[in-house]
Every structure is written in structure tokens, then in C-alpha cells.
One Martini backbone bead per residue (centre of mass of N, CA, C, O) as a GRO file, in nm:
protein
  154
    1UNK     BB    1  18.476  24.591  14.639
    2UNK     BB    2  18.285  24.470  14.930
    3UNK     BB    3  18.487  24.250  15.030
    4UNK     BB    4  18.721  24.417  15.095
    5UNK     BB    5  18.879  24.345  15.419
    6UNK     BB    6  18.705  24.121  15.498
    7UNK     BB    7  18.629  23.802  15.695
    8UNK     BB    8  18.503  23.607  15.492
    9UNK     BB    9  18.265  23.329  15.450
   10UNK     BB   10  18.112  23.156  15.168
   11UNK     BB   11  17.832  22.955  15.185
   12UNK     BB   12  17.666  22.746  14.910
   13UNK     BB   13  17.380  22.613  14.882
   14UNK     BB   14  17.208  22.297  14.741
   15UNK     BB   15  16.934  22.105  14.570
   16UNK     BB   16  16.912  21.989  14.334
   17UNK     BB   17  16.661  21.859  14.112
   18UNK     BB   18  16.717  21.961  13.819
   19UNK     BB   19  16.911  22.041  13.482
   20UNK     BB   20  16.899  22.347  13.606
   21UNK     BB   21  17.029  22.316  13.862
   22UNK     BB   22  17.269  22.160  13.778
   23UNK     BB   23  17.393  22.344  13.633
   24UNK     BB   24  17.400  22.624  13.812
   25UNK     BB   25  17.584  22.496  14.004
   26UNK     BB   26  17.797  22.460  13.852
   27UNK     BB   27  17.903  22.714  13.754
   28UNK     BB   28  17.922  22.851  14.033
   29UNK     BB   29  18.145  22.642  14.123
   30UNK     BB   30  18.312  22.744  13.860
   31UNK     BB   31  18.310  23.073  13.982
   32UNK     BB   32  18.441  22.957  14.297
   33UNK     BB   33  18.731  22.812  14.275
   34UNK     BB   34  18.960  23.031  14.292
   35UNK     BB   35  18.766  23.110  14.603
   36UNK     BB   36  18.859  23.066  14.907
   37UNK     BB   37  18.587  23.218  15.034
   38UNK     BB   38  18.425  22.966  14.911
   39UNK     BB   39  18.184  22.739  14.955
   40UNK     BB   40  18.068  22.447  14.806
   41UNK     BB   41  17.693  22.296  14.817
   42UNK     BB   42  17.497  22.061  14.618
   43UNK     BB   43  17.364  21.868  14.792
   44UNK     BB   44  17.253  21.667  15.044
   45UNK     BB   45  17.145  21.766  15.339
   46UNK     BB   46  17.082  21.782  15.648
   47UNK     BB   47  16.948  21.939  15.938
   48UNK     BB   48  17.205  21.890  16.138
   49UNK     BB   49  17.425  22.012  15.901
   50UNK     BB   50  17.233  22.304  15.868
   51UNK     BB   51  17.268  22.377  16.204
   52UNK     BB   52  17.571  22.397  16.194
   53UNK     BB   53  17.589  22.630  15.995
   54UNK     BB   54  17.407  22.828  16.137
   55UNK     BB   55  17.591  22.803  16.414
   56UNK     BB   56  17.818  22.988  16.261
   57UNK     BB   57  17.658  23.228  16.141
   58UNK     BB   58  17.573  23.560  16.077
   59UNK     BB   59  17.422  23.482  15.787
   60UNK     BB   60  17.132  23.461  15.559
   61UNK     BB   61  17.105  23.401  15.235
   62UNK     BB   62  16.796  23.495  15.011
   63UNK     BB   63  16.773  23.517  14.652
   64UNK     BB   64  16.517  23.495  14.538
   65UNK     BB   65  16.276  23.501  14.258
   66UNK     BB   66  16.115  23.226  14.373
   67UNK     BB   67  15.869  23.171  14.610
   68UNK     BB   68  15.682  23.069  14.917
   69UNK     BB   69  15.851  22.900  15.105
   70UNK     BB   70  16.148  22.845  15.374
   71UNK     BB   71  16.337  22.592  15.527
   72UNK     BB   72  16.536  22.763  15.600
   73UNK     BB   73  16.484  23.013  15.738
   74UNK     BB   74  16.351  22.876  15.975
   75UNK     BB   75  16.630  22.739  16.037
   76UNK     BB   76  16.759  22.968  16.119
   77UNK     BB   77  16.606  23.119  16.301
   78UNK     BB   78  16.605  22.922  16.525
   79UNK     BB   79  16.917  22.967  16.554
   80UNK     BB   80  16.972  23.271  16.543
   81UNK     BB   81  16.969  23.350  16.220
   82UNK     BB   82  16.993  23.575  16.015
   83UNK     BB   83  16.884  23.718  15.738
   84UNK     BB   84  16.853  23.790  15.397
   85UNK     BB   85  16.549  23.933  15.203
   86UNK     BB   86  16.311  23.908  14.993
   87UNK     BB   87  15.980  24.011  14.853
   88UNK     BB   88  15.908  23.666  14.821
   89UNK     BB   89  15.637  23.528  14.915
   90UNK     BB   90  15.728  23.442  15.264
   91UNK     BB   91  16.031  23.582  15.312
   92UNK     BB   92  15.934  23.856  15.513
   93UNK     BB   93  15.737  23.811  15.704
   94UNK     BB   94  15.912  23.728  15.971
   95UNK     BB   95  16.046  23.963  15.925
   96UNK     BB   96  16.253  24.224  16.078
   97UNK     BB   97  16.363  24.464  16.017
   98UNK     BB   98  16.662  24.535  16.167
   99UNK     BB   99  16.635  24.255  16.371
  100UNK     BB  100  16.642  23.945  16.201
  101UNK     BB  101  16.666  24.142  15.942
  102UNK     BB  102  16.659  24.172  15.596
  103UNK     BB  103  16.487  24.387  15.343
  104UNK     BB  104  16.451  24.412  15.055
  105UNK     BB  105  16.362  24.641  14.764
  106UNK     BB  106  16.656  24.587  14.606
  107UNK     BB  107  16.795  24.428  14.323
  108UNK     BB  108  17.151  24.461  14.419
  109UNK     BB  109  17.455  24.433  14.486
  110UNK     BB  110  17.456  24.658  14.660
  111UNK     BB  111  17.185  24.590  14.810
  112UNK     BB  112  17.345  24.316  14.967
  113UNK     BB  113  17.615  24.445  15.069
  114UNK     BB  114  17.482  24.611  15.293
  115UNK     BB  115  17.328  24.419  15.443
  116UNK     BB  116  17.560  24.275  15.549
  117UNK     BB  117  17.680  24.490  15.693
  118UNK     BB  118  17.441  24.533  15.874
  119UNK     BB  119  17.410  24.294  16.042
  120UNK     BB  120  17.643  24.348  16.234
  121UNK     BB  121  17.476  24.646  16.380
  122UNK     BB  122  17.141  24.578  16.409
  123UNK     BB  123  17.097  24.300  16.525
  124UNK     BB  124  17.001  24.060  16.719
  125UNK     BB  125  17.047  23.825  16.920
  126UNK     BB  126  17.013  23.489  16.924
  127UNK     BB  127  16.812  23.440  17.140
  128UNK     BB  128  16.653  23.687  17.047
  129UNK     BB  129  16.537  23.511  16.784
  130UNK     BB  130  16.460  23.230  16.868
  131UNK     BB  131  16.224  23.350  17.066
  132UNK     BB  132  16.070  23.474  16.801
  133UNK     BB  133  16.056  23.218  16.636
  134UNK     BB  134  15.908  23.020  16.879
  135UNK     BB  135  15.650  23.242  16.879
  136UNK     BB  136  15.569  23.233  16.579
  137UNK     BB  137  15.520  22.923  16.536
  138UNK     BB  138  15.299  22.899  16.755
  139UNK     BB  139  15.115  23.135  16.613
  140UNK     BB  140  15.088  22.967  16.344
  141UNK     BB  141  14.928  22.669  16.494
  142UNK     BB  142  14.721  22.863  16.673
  143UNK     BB  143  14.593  22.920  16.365
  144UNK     BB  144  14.545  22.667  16.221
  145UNK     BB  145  14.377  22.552  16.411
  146UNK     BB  146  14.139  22.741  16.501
  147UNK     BB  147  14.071  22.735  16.187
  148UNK     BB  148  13.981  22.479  16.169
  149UNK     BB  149  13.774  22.445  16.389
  150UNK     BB  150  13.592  22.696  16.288
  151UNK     BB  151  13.539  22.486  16.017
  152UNK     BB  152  13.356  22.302  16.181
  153UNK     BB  153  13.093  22.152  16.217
  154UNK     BB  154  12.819  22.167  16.500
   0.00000   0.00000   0.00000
């Protein structure tokens, strides 16, 4: 297995919304029940104890399968905790492969494990994602107003 051997800690989040997403989270709750090295949450968590477990963490992992975009995601990228997501939605956008995070291209056990570990030796320092973070969400609101105003009549 890809994580014999290493140190790591996995912290599973979400917030089921409906009866299909709270199976599923049963499911994994008790498929990862008594392996040590994972916690599960799923309830409701606020953005400053999202924001708390984000700074401690070495990266955040979205393995969606559909999605238009996530707000864990600016908030890693935020708190300068790198990604590690597939090519969907607009959860590439942001991401600097090998630089903020990783984009897979297969999605496949190996190249997730691939991944983590990849994070560890190529990404940027915390500061310098934060900094590249906060440059993007402004480029993207001076781009929204630019847009808002060039559509007013004259």
C-alpha cells in the first residue's frame, strides 16, 4: 500500500446535504472506523475551524467527480495549503500544477498516492501560495467589475 511507512494523518470533511450523501458518508465513516491514522467529519463545520484545520494540514485533497467550483479549495489556497484536485469544474483553474498543487490527469489509486507524495517535494512555501491566492481573487473581482461596467449603457 502507498502510505505504509509515512506519517500521515487523514481528516475526511463534509456536509452531507441529502440522503444519498449521508449514506455515503456512513459508509466511509465505517470503512475508515478502525484505522487510526483517519478522522472522519461530517456535519457542519464553520469557515474558522476549516480555516484552523487547513493550517495545520500539508494539503487538501478534492477528488470530485462533478462540481463547478469549491470554496475549500480558495480556502486552502487561502490559508497557502496546496490542492491536490482533478481536471473538473473549474477546480484546475487556480491550481499551478507542481507549484499550488497537483492535477491529476488519470484518476486512479496510484496517481492520487502519487500525488501526496509529490506535495511534499515540488510545491511552494505557505506564504508564497497565500501571496499567489491573494492575487488571483483580486484579479478575478477587478475582472468582474471591469465586466459588470464595459456592460452599462452609455
Amino acid at each position: 500500500h502507498f502510505l505504509r511507512g509515512y506519517p500521515y494523518c487523514f481528516m475526511i470533511c463534509g456536509n452531507p446535504k441529502n440522503s444519498e450523501q449521508v449514506k455515503i458518508s456512513e459508509k466511509i465513516k465505517q470503512e475508515f472506523s478502525e484505522v487510526e491514522a483517519v478522522r472522519c467529519n461530517f456535519s457542519f463545520y464553520s469557515n474558522e475551524q476549516a480555516k484552523t484545520w487547513l493550517s495545520i494540514a500539508n494539503a487538501v485533497v478534492l477528488p470530485y467527480r462533478e462540481i463547478v467550483q469549491s470554496g475549500v479549495e480558495a480556502l486552502a489556497l487561502g490559508q497557502g495549503t496546496p490542492v491536490i484536485v482533478r481536471e473538473v469544474g473549474a477546480l484546475s483553474e487556480d491550481v499551478v500544477d507542481g507549484w499550488n498543487g497537483v492535477i491529476l490527469k488519470v484518476n486512479t489509486v496510484e496517481e492520487w498516492g502519487k500525488a501526496l507524495l509529490s506535495i511534499h517535494s515540488g510545491v511552494a512555501d505557505r506564504e508564497q501560495i497565500k501571496k499567489y491566492s491573494e492575487k488571483i481573487s483580486g484579479d478575478k473581482i477587478t475582472m468582474k467589475l471591469l465586466s459588470g461596467y464595459l456592460k452599462l449603457p452609455d
